[in-house]
Coordinates of C-alpha atoms in Angstrom, one line a residue:
M1 CA 112.7 109.8 117.7
L2 CA 112.5 106.7 119.8
D3 CA 113.6 106.6 123.4
D4 CA 114.8 103.0 123.2
I5 CA 115.4 100.6 120.3
H6 CA 114.0 97.1 120.9
E7 CA 115.1 93.7 119.6
D8 CA 113.4 92.5 116.4
L9 CA 110.5 90.0 116.8
P10 CA 109.3 87.1 114.7
R11 CA 106.8 88.2 112.1
H12 CA 103.9 86.7 110.1
M13 CA 105.1 84.4 107.4
N14 CA 103.7 86.6 104.6
D15 CA 104.9 89.9 106.1
T16 CA 107.5 91.6 103.8
N17 CA 107.8 94.8 105.8
T18 CA 111.0 96.0 107.5
Y19 CA 110.5 97.3 111.1
T20 CA 112.2 99.4 113.7
L21 CA 110.8 98.6 117.2
G22 CA 111.2 100.8 120.2
S23 CA 109.4 103.0 122.7
V24 CA 108.3 106.6 123.1
E25 CA 107.3 107.7 126.6
C26 CA 105.2 104.7 127.8
H27 CA 104.2 103.4 124.4
N28 CA 105.7 100.5 122.4
I29 CA 106.1 101.7 118.8
V30 CA 106.4 99.9 115.5
V31 CA 108.0 102.0 112.8
A32 CA 107.5 100.9 109.2
C33 CA 108.3 102.7 106.0
L34 CA 107.0 102.4 102.5
P35 CA 109.3 100.5 100.1
K36 CA 111.6 102.8 98.1
S37 CA 109.8 104.6 95.2
Q38 CA 106.5 102.8 96.0
Y39 CA 104.0 105.5 97.1
G40 CA 100.2 105.8 97.1
T41 CA 97.2 104.6 99.0
N42 CA 97.5 101.0 97.9
N43 CA 101.1 100.6 99.0
A44 CA 100.4 102.3 102.3
A45 CA 97.4 99.9 102.9
T46 CA 99.7 96.9 102.1
V47 CA 102.3 98.0 104.6
L48 CA 99.6 98.5 107.4
T49 CA 97.9 95.2 106.6
H50 CA 101.2 93.4 107.1
I51 CA 101.7 95.3 110.4
T52 CA 98.4 94.2 111.7
R53 CA 99.1 90.6 110.8
T54 CA 102.4 90.5 112.7
F55 CA 101.5 92.9 115.6
T56 CA 97.9 91.9 116.4
S57 CA 97.7 94.2 119.4
I58 CA 98.4 97.4 117.4
C59 CA 95.7 100.0 118.4
L60 CA 96.5 103.3 116.7
C61 CA 98.3 104.4 113.5
L62 CA 100.2 107.7 113.0
M63 CA 100.9 108.4 109.3
V64 CA 103.9 110.7 109.7
G65 CA 105.7 112.3 106.7
I66 CA 105.7 115.1 104.2
G67 CA 102.9 116.8 102.3
G68 CA 102.1 119.7 100.0
G69 CA 100.5 122.8 101.6
V70 CA 97.6 124.8 100.2
P71 CA 98.3 128.6 100.6
G72 CA 95.3 130.8 100.9
K73 CA 92.9 130.9 103.8
I74 CA 95.7 130.0 106.3
N75 CA 99.1 131.4 106.4
I76 CA 100.9 128.2 105.8
R77 CA 104.7 128.1 105.3
L78 CA 107.3 125.4 104.5
G79 CA 108.2 123.4 107.6
D80 CA 104.8 123.9 109.1
I81 CA 102.8 120.9 110.3
V82 CA 99.3 119.9 109.2
V83 CA 97.3 117.5 111.3
G84 CA 94.5 115.8 109.5
T85 CA 91.4 116.2 111.7
R86 CA 89.4 115.3 108.5
M87 CA 90.6 113.3 105.5
I88 CA 89.0 112.6 102.1
Q89 CA 90.3 110.7 99.0
Y90 CA 89.9 113.4 96.4
N91 CA 90.6 111.3 93.2
L92 CA 88.0 108.5 93.9
G93 CA 84.8 108.9 92.0
K94 CA 83.0 109.0 88.6
I95 CA 83.8 111.1 85.5
V96 CA 80.5 112.9 84.6
E97 CA 79.4 114.6 81.4
D98 CA 81.4 117.8 81.8
G99 CA 84.6 115.8 82.5
Q100 CA 84.6 116.6 86.2
I101 CA 85.1 114.0 88.9
Q102 CA 82.0 113.3 91.0
R103 CA 83.6 112.2 94.2
T104 CA 82.2 109.1 95.9
A105 CA 84.6 108.8 98.8
D106 CA 83.2 109.6 102.2
P107 CA 85.2 112.0 104.4
R108 CA 86.8 110.4 107.5
S109 CA 86.6 112.2 110.8
L110 CA 89.0 112.2 113.7
N111 CA 89.1 109.3 116.2
H112 CA 87.9 110.5 119.6
L113 CA 91.1 109.5 121.4
F114 CA 93.2 111.5 118.9
G115 CA 90.9 114.5 119.2
T116 CA 91.3 114.6 123.0
A117 CA 95.1 114.4 122.7
L118 CA 95.2 117.1 120.0
S119 CA 93.1 119.5 122.2
S120 CA 95.4 118.9 125.1
L121 CA 98.5 119.5 123.1
E122 CA 97.0 122.5 121.4
A123 CA 96.4 124.1 124.8
K124 CA 100.0 123.5 125.8
H125 CA 101.3 125.1 122.6
E126 CA 99.5 128.4 123.2
P127 CA 101.9 129.7 125.8
D128 CA 104.9 127.9 124.4
S129 CA 105.3 127.0 120.8
H130 CA 109.0 126.2 120.9
R131 CA 108.9 122.5 122.0
I132 CA 109.1 121.1 118.4
P133 CA 112.3 123.0 117.5
L134 CA 113.8 121.8 120.8
I135 CA 112.9 118.2 120.0
I136 CA 114.5 118.5 116.5
E137 CA 117.7 120.0 118.0
E138 CA 117.9 117.3 120.6
R139 CA 117.1 114.3 118.4
F140 CA 118.8 115.4 115.2
K141 CA 121.9 117.1 116.6
E142 CA 124.1 114.6 114.8
H143 CA 122.1 114.8 111.6
S144 CA 122.5 118.4 110.2
S145 CA 120.6 117.5 107.0
Y146 CA 117.3 117.6 109.1
R147 CA 117.8 121.1 110.3
R148 CA 115.9 124.1 108.8
P149 CA 117.4 124.8 105.4
T150 CA 118.8 128.2 104.4
T151 CA 116.9 128.1 101.1
E152 CA 114.3 130.8 100.8
D153 CA 110.7 129.9 101.3
C154 CA 109.2 131.0 97.9
L155 CA 105.5 130.9 97.0
F156 CA 104.7 131.8 93.4
I157 CA 101.3 133.0 92.2
S158 CA 99.1 130.1 90.9
A159 CA 99.2 131.2 87.3
Y160 CA 103.0 131.0 87.1
N161 CA 104.6 127.6 86.5
H162 CA 108.2 126.4 87.0
I163 CA 110.3 127.2 83.8
S164 CA 113.6 125.4 84.5
L165 CA 114.5 121.8 83.9
E166 CA 116.4 122.0 87.2
P167 CA 114.4 121.8 90.5
S168 CA 115.9 125.1 91.7
C169 CA 113.8 128.2 91.3
D170 CA 116.8 130.5 90.7
E171 CA 115.8 131.0 87.0
C172 CA 112.1 131.7 87.8
D173 CA 110.7 135.2 87.7
H174 CA 110.8 136.4 91.3
S175 CA 108.4 139.2 90.4
K176 CA 105.8 136.5 90.3
L177 CA 106.3 135.7 94.0
V178 CA 103.4 136.2 96.5
R179 CA 104.3 139.0 98.9
R180 CA 103.9 137.7 102.4
S181 CA 104.7 139.3 105.7
E182 CA 107.8 137.8 107.5
R183 CA 107.0 135.7 110.5
I184 CA 108.4 136.8 113.8
T185 CA 109.5 133.3 114.7
K186 CA 111.2 130.5 112.6
S187 CA 109.4 127.9 114.7
P188 CA 106.9 125.7 112.7
I189 CA 103.2 126.4 113.3
V190 CA 100.7 123.5 113.7
H191 CA 97.6 123.7 111.5
Q192 CA 94.6 121.4 111.9
G193 CA 92.2 120.7 109.1
T194 CA 91.2 118.6 106.1
I195 CA 93.8 116.6 104.3
A196 CA 93.2 115.5 100.7
S197 CA 94.7 112.1 99.9
G198 CA 95.2 110.5 96.5
N199 CA 97.5 108.3 94.4
Q200 CA 98.9 111.1 92.2
V201 CA 101.4 113.9 93.2
M202 CA 99.6 117.3 93.1
K203 CA 101.9 119.6 91.0
N204 CA 99.3 121.8 89.3
S205 CA 98.6 125.0 91.3
T206 CA 95.3 125.7 89.4
Q207 CA 94.0 122.2 90.1
R208 CA 95.3 122.5 93.6
D209 CA 93.2 125.6 94.2
I210 CA 90.0 124.1 92.7
T211 CA 90.2 120.9 94.6
A212 CA 91.2 122.6 97.9
R213 CA 88.3 125.0 97.5
Q214 CA 85.8 122.2 96.9
L215 CA 87.0 120.1 99.8
G216 CA 88.2 122.8 102.2
A217 CA 91.6 121.1 102.2
I218 CA 94.8 122.6 103.5
C219 CA 97.2 119.8 102.5
F220 CA 97.7 117.2 99.8
E221 CA 99.3 113.8 100.4
M222 CA 99.4 110.3 98.9
E223 CA 98.9 107.6 101.6
A224 CA 96.4 108.3 104.4
A225 CA 93.3 107.2 102.4
G226 CA 94.6 103.7 102.2
L227 CA 94.8 103.4 106.0
M228 CA 91.6 104.7 107.4
D229 CA 89.6 101.4 106.9
I230 CA 92.3 99.3 108.6
L231 CA 93.1 101.1 111.9
P232 CA 92.2 104.5 113.5
C233 CA 94.7 106.7 111.8
L234 CA 96.0 110.3 112.2
P235 CA 97.9 111.8 109.3
I236 CA 100.6 114.2 110.4
R237 CA 102.4 116.0 107.5
G238 CA 105.3 118.4 107.4
I239 CA 104.9 120.9 104.6
C240 CA 107.8 120.6 102.1
D241 CA 106.2 122.4 99.1
Y242 CA 103.0 124.2 98.0
S243 CA 101.5 121.4 95.8
D244 CA 102.6 123.2 92.6
S245 CA 105.2 122.9 89.9
H246 CA 107.9 124.6 91.9
K247 CA 108.7 121.4 93.9
N248 CA 112.2 120.7 95.2
K249 CA 113.7 118.5 97.8
E250 CA 115.4 121.2 99.9
W251 CA 112.7 121.2 102.6
Q252 CA 111.7 117.5 102.6
R253 CA 114.0 116.4 105.4
Y254 CA 113.2 119.3 107.7
A255 CA 109.5 118.9 107.0
A256 CA 109.7 115.2 107.9
A257 CA 111.6 116.1 111.1
T258 CA 108.9 118.6 112.2
A259 CA 106.2 116.1 111.6
A260 CA 108.0 113.4 113.6
A261 CA 108.7 115.8 116.4
Y262 CA 105.0 116.7 116.6
A263 CA 104.1 113.0 116.6
R264 CA 106.5 112.4 119.5
E265 CA 105.0 115.2 121.5
L266 CA 101.4 114.0 120.7
L267 CA 102.3 110.5 122.0
G268 CA 103.1 112.1 125.4
E269 CA 99.5 113.2 125.6
L270 CA 98.2 109.6 125.3
T271 CA 98.4 107.3 128.3
V272 CA 98.6 103.5 127.9
A273 CA 95.3 103.1 129.8
E274 CA 93.5 105.4 127.4
V275 CA 94.8 103.6 124.4
Q276 CA 93.9 100.1 125.8
T277 CA 90.4 101.1 127.0
K278 CA 89.1 103.7 124.5
V279 CA 90.3 102.6 121.1
V280 CA 87.7 100.8 119.0
P281 CA 88.4 99.3 115.5
A282 CA 87.7 101.5 112.5
P283 CA 84.4 100.7 110.7
N284 CA 84.6 98.2 107.9
T285 CA 88.0 97.1 109.1
L286 CA 89.8 94.5 107.1
R287 CA 91.2 93.0 110.3
P288 CA 88.5 91.2 112.2
S289 CA 88.8 91.2 116.0
F290 CA 87.7 88.2 118.0
K291 CA 88.8 85.7 120.7
V292 CA 89.6 82.1 119.9
P293 CA 89.4 79.7 122.8
F294 CA 92.5 77.5 123.1
S295 CA 91.7 73.9 122.5
L296 CA 93.9 70.9 121.5
Q297 CA 90.8 69.3 120.0
S298 CA 91.3 71.4 116.9
L299 CA 94.7 70.0 116.2
P300 CA 95.4 66.6 114.5
V301 CA 96.9 64.9 117.6
S302 CA 95.8 62.2 120.0
D303 CA 93.5 63.1 122.9
K304 CA 95.6 60.7 125.0
F305 CA 98.6 62.4 126.4
V306 CA 101.6 60.2 127.0
D307 CA 104.4 61.8 129.0
R308 CA 107.7 61.8 127.2
P309 CA 110.2 63.0 129.7
D310 CA 113.3 62.7 127.4
D311 CA 111.6 64.7 124.7
R312 CA 110.3 67.3 127.2
A313 CA 113.7 67.8 128.6
A314 CA 115.2 68.2 125.2
L315 CA 112.6 70.9 124.3
E316 CA 113.0 72.6 127.7
Q317 CA 116.8 72.8 127.2
R318 CA 116.4 74.3 123.7
L319 CA 113.4 76.6 124.2
L320 CA 113.3 78.0 127.8
P321 CA 114.7 81.5 128.5
Q322 CA 118.3 80.5 129.4
Q323 CA 118.8 80.0 125.7
S324 CA 119.4 83.0 123.4
S325 CA 116.3 84.5 121.7
T326 CA 117.8 83.7 118.3
L327 CA 118.1 80.0 119.1
R328 CA 114.6 79.9 120.6
R329 CA 113.1 81.2 117.4
R330 CA 114.7 78.5 115.3
I331 CA 111.9 76.0 116.2
C332 CA 109.2 78.5 115.1
V333 CA 109.5 77.0 111.6
L334 CA 107.1 74.3 112.9
H335 CA 104.5 76.9 113.8
G336 CA 103.8 75.6 117.2
L337 CA 102.1 72.4 116.1
P338 CA 102.5 70.0 119.2
L339 CA 103.1 66.8 117.3
A340 CA 105.4 68.4 114.9
L341 CA 107.5 69.7 117.8
A342 CA 107.5 66.3 119.4
Q343 CA 108.7 64.8 116.1
A344 CA 111.4 67.4 115.8
A345 CA 112.6 66.6 119.4
S346 CA 112.9 62.9 118.5
F347 CA 114.9 63.6 115.5
L348 CA 117.2 65.9 117.4
R349 CA 117.7 63.3 120.1
E350 CA 118.4 60.5 117.8
T351 CA 120.8 62.3 115.5
G352 CA 122.5 64.7 117.9
I353 CA 122.4 67.6 115.6
D354 CA 121.6 71.2 116.9
V355 CA 118.5 73.2 116.3
A356 CA 120.1 75.5 113.8
T357 CA 121.2 72.6 111.6
Y358 CA 117.7 71.0 111.9
N359 CA 116.2 74.3 110.7
D360 CA 118.4 74.2 107.5
I361 CA 117.6 70.5 106.9
Y362 CA 113.9 71.1 107.4
E363 CA 113.8 73.5 104.5
Q364 CA 115.7 71.0 102.2
Q365 CA 114.1 67.7 103.2
W366 CA 110.8 68.6 104.9
Q367 CA 108.8 65.5 103.7
R368 CA 111.5 63.0 104.7
L369 CA 111.9 64.5 108.2
M370 CA 108.2 64.6 108.9
G371 CA 107.7 61.0 107.7
S372 CA 110.9 59.5 109.0
D373 CA 111.0 55.8 109.3
N374 CA 111.9 55.9 113.0
P375 CA 108.6 57.1 114.6
L376 CA 108.0 58.2 118.1
T377 CA 108.4 55.1 120.2
D378 CA 105.8 56.2 122.7
Y379 CA 103.2 57.5 120.3
D380 CA 101.1 54.7 118.9
Q381 CA 100.3 56.4 115.6
G382 CA 103.9 57.1 114.7
S383 CA 105.3 60.1 112.9
I384 CA 103.3 63.3 112.1
A385 CA 103.1 62.3 108.4
T386 CA 101.7 58.9 109.4
T387 CA 99.1 60.5 111.7
W388 CA 97.8 62.7 108.8
A389 CA 98.1 59.9 106.3
V390 CA 95.6 57.8 108.4
S391 CA 93.2 60.7 108.4
L392 CA 93.8 61.3 104.7
D393 CA 93.0 57.7 103.8
A394 CA 89.7 58.0 105.6
I395 CA 88.8 61.2 103.8
K396 CA 89.6 59.6 100.4
R397 CA 87.2 56.8 101.1
K398 CA 84.4 59.3 101.9
S399 CA 84.9 62.1 99.4
T400 CA 87.1 62.7 96.4
D401 CA 85.9 66.3 96.3
A402 CA 87.4 67.0 99.7
I403 CA 90.7 65.5 98.6
N404 CA 90.7 67.6 95.4
I405 CA 90.0 70.7 97.5
L406 CA 93.1 69.9 99.7
R407 CA 95.2 69.4 96.6
L408 CA 94.0 72.7 95.1
W409 CA 94.5 74.6 98.4
A410 CA 98.1 73.3 98.6
C411 CA 98.8 75.6 95.6
L412 CA 97.2 78.6 97.3
D413 CA 97.8 80.6 100.5
N414 CA 96.8 78.8 103.7
E415 CA 95.0 81.6 105.4
Q416 CA 91.7 82.3 103.6
F417 CA 89.8 79.9 101.3
W418 CA 86.2 80.5 100.4
H419 CA 83.6 79.2 98.0
G420 CA 83.9 82.2 95.6
L421 CA 87.4 81.0 94.6
L422 CA 85.8 78.1 92.8
Q423 CA 83.4 80.3 90.9
A424 CA 85.6 81.8 88.1
K425 CA 82.9 82.8 85.6
S426 CA 85.0 84.2 82.8
V427 CA 86.8 80.9 81.9
D428 CA 85.6 77.5 80.7
L429 CA 86.9 74.7 83.0
E430 CA 86.9 71.1 82.1
D431 CA 87.2 69.7 85.6
E432 CA 83.8 68.1 86.4
W433 CA 84.4 68.1 90.2
L434 CA 85.3 71.8 90.1
L435 CA 82.3 72.8 88.1
R436 CA 80.1 70.9 90.5
M437 CA 81.8 72.6 93.5
G438 CA 81.4 76.0 92.0
H439 CA 77.7 75.7 91.2
D440 CA 76.6 73.6 94.3
R441 CA 77.2 75.2 97.6
V442 CA 75.8 72.2 99.4
S443 CA 78.5 69.9 97.9
F444 CA 81.2 72.5 98.8
A445 CA 79.8 72.7 102.4
D446 CA 79.8 68.9 102.7
A447 CA 83.4 68.6 101.6
M448 CA 84.6 71.3 103.9
S449 CA 82.6 69.8 106.8
L450 CA 84.4 66.5 106.3
L451 CA 87.8 68.3 106.4
L452 CA 86.8 70.1 109.5
R453 CA 85.8 66.8 111.3
Y454 CA 89.2 65.4 110.6
S455 CA 90.9 68.7 111.8
M456 CA 92.6 69.3 108.5
I457 CA 91.2 72.8 108.4
Q458 CA 89.6 75.4 110.6
K459 CA 86.6 77.6 110.1
L460 CA 87.1 81.3 110.6
Q461 CA 84.6 83.4 112.5
E462 CA 85.2 86.4 110.2
P463 CA 84.8 86.7 107.3
K464 CA 81.8 84.3 107.3
G465 CA 82.3 81.3 105.0
N466 CA 86.1 81.4 105.1
Y467 CA 88.4 78.7 106.2
S468 CA 92.1 78.4 107.1
M469 CA 94.7 75.6 107.2
H470 CA 97.5 75.3 109.7
P471 CA 100.8 76.1 107.9
V472 CA 102.4 72.8 108.7
V473 CA 99.4 70.8 107.5
H474 CA 99.3 73.1 104.4
R475 CA 102.9 72.3 103.6
W476 CA 102.5 68.6 104.1
V477 CA 99.5 68.5 101.7
S478 CA 101.7 70.0 99.0
Y479 CA 103.7 66.7 99.1
L480 CA 100.7 64.4 98.6
D481 CA 101.0 63.9 94.8
D482 CA 103.7 63.4 92.2
A483 CA 105.2 66.4 90.3
Q484 CA 102.8 66.0 87.4
K485 CA 99.7 66.0 89.6
N486 CA 101.0 69.0 91.6
T487 CA 101.6 70.9 88.3
E488 CA 98.0 70.2 87.2
F489 CA 96.5 71.6 90.4
A490 CA 99.0 74.6 90.3
R491 CA 97.7 75.4 86.8
L492 CA 94.1 75.1 88.0
A493 CA 94.8 77.4 91.0
L494 CA 96.4 80.0 88.8
I495 CA 93.4 80.1 86.5
L496 CA 90.9 80.3 89.3
V497 CA 92.7 83.1 91.1
S498 CA 93.5 85.2 88.0
H499 CA 89.9 84.9 86.7
S500 CA 88.5 85.9 90.1
I501 CA 90.3 89.3 90.1
P502 CA 87.8 92.1 89.9
M503 CA 88.3 95.2 87.7
Q504 CA 88.5 98.7 89.3
D505 CA 84.9 99.5 88.4
A506 CA 83.6 96.5 90.4
K507 CA 81.9 97.1 93.8
E508 CA 84.5 96.9 96.6
Y509 CA 87.1 95.7 94.1
W510 CA 90.0 96.8 96.3
V511 CA 88.8 94.6 99.3
L512 CA 88.6 91.5 97.1
Q513 CA 91.9 92.3 95.4
R514 CA 93.6 92.5 98.7
K515 CA 92.0 89.2 99.7
L516 CA 93.3 87.5 96.5
L517 CA 96.8 88.9 96.7
P518 CA 98.3 86.2 99.0
H519 CA 96.9 83.5 96.7
A520 CA 98.3 85.3 93.7
E521 CA 101.7 85.4 95.3
K522 CA 101.7 81.6 95.8
C523 CA 100.6 81.1 92.2
W524 CA 103.4 83.4 90.9
Q525 CA 106.0 81.5 93.1
R526 CA 104.9 78.2 91.6
L527 CA 105.0 79.7 88.1
Q528 CA 108.6 80.6 88.6
S529 CA 109.6 77.2 90.1
E530 CA 107.5 74.6 88.2
K531 CA 106.9 73.7 84.6
I532 CA 103.4 75.0 84.2
I533 CA 102.7 75.0 80.4
A534 CA 102.8 78.7 79.6
D535 CA 102.0 78.1 75.9
E536 CA 98.3 77.7 76.6
N537 CA 96.3 80.8 76.0
V538 CA 94.4 80.4 79.2
V539 CA 97.6 80.3 81.2
T540 CA 99.1 83.2 79.4
T541 CA 95.9 85.2 80.0
S542 CA 96.0 84.2 83.6
I543 CA 99.6 85.6 84.0
H544 CA 98.4 88.8 82.3
F545 CA 95.6 89.1 84.8
L546 CA 98.0 88.6 87.7
G547 CA 100.0 91.5 86.3
L548 CA 96.9 93.7 86.4
L549 CA 96.3 92.8 90.0
Y550 CA 99.9 93.6 91.0
R551 CA 99.7 96.9 89.1
D552 CA 96.5 97.9 90.9
Q553 CA 98.2 97.1 94.2
G554 CA 101.3 99.2 93.4
K555 CA 103.7 96.2 93.0
L556 CA 105.1 97.5 89.7
V557 CA 108.3 95.4 89.6
E558 CA 106.3 92.1 89.9
A559 CA 103.7 93.4 87.5
E560 CA 106.4 94.1 84.9
A561 CA 107.8 90.6 85.3
M562 CA 104.3 89.1 84.8
Y563 CA 103.6 91.3 81.7
K564 CA 106.9 90.1 80.1
R565 CA 106.1 86.5 80.8
A566 CA 102.6 86.9 79.3
L567 CA 104.1 88.8 76.3
E568 CA 106.4 85.8 75.5
G569 CA 103.4 83.5 75.5
Y570 CA 101.2 85.7 73.3
E571 CA 104.0 86.4 70.8
K572 CA 104.6 82.6 70.5
A573 CA 101.0 81.6 70.3
L574 CA 99.3 84.6 68.5
G575 CA 102.0 86.6 66.9
R576 CA 103.3 90.1 67.5
D577 CA 100.5 91.9 65.8
H578 CA 97.6 90.3 67.7
T579 CA 95.5 92.6 69.8
S580 CA 96.2 90.6 73.0
T581 CA 100.0 91.0 72.3
L582 CA 99.6 94.7 71.6
N583 CA 97.5 95.1 74.8
I584 CA 100.4 93.7 76.9
V585 CA 102.9 96.0 75.2
H586 CA 100.5 98.9 76.0
N587 CA 100.3 97.9 79.7
L588 CA 104.1 97.6 79.9
G589 CA 104.4 101.1 78.5
L590 CA 102.1 102.4 81.3
L591 CA 104.2 101.1 84.1

């Protein structure tokens, strides 16, 4: 569906998405798909969150794919397109006395810019409704599987369920079909209305009719509800079934193609100027928008610039546009930190190796390269490791709490650190400094203020009370102590993160879970690579809690691995018949 395919770009260090970049009309487009067999609102939110981390100028989101239609008030057919002018998460709420769900999710209305484009496109479709079939024919002429299938479009009455183990309806009683007049045209029709979004596949026609009647929905799908709080989003769904037990895959490719064709046509109604000037962030967005003034004062480098022509020439030779884009990106491993770049240039000049080789060596021997014995001859504080070591010694003399926070943070993600991470209430901790930090916000603020003054960390404007650490500084801090000390702080980080994970009945649990996930990923990585004592009940329980977090976020493969690791610990420490062991077995069975 793209007019042009663009070259891939560098991405955020924690971004696990796979992208196709290109353009449609005058718009630059980022295409991302959900991981195979990972559906639902949580997985969709994860993908979009990664997108906004890497592509910070993204303005609008189109959720294009397939959905289940709701027959009844509108004459909807397979291959038709439903555009969600209103969206509601139908399975979010409370179970009340009569067993019914009291929904608590607020309906989400259409973004104004999308509404204008839809009206314009709707007016064009009135005299000529054949543009979508032409797009499909033009764009998928070499992909026959996306053409309209020859399989009959069958709609059975709500009370009649699918009887065969096979997906085909050949064995079903065709006297139970709903008699519908044949359409004059085979072209898909575009419907606008409410889309019901949830984490479960709707395959029950009776429940479909009840829910659709309550919400006024004309389509069911599984992703859009996870996106609406992150970016202005428009769900576009091609109808591949009727949200009943008679599902099959015959119409899925064609339905996806009709939705994509409509999305392409809709983009033609949006001008770049409109997108840039009229789009506003969605309310309660998870991605804060603010401007950060550029200042070298926030970086741990000297205020006195000393020109180093040889180093500058080496960097220009390797980084300016005459070099290939692949080679230019090699140095991005240093995350743009000026002194780190200067140190790298010195090493390249002295050894004569190329940038690609340096990149490989960097991963293997990071600490030795950054603290090499042959410092910059024209920089009076020597290598980057020496520069930070000077600051670190000063911090040690003033506050052991600040040093301990650095050591703990080295075992977590570098992006967001806040006081709440030190307040795990459901576990008894023996570390006196941590207990004091968790209970005394003033002590915590004093320690963070000291780290700020020495430019070891930065304070975020949003969310309030959150801090970040430059990736290179963060990696350097992880080399401060010996293996035993690092393992102790890795254990502490695991316990704090896991016991901060909220359950699903907690207020805004999903927001906090998403915030904790990058830290949980770091803890899990260390668990797999370091000898953290897994026999301790508190560590085993922490691993179990990580599994619950990953389960809630739809990362089932990782959740299973964590459950199995915790199961080994419980069986060894408590025995196979203990309730904690049986609980893990139960959770494994639910995956």
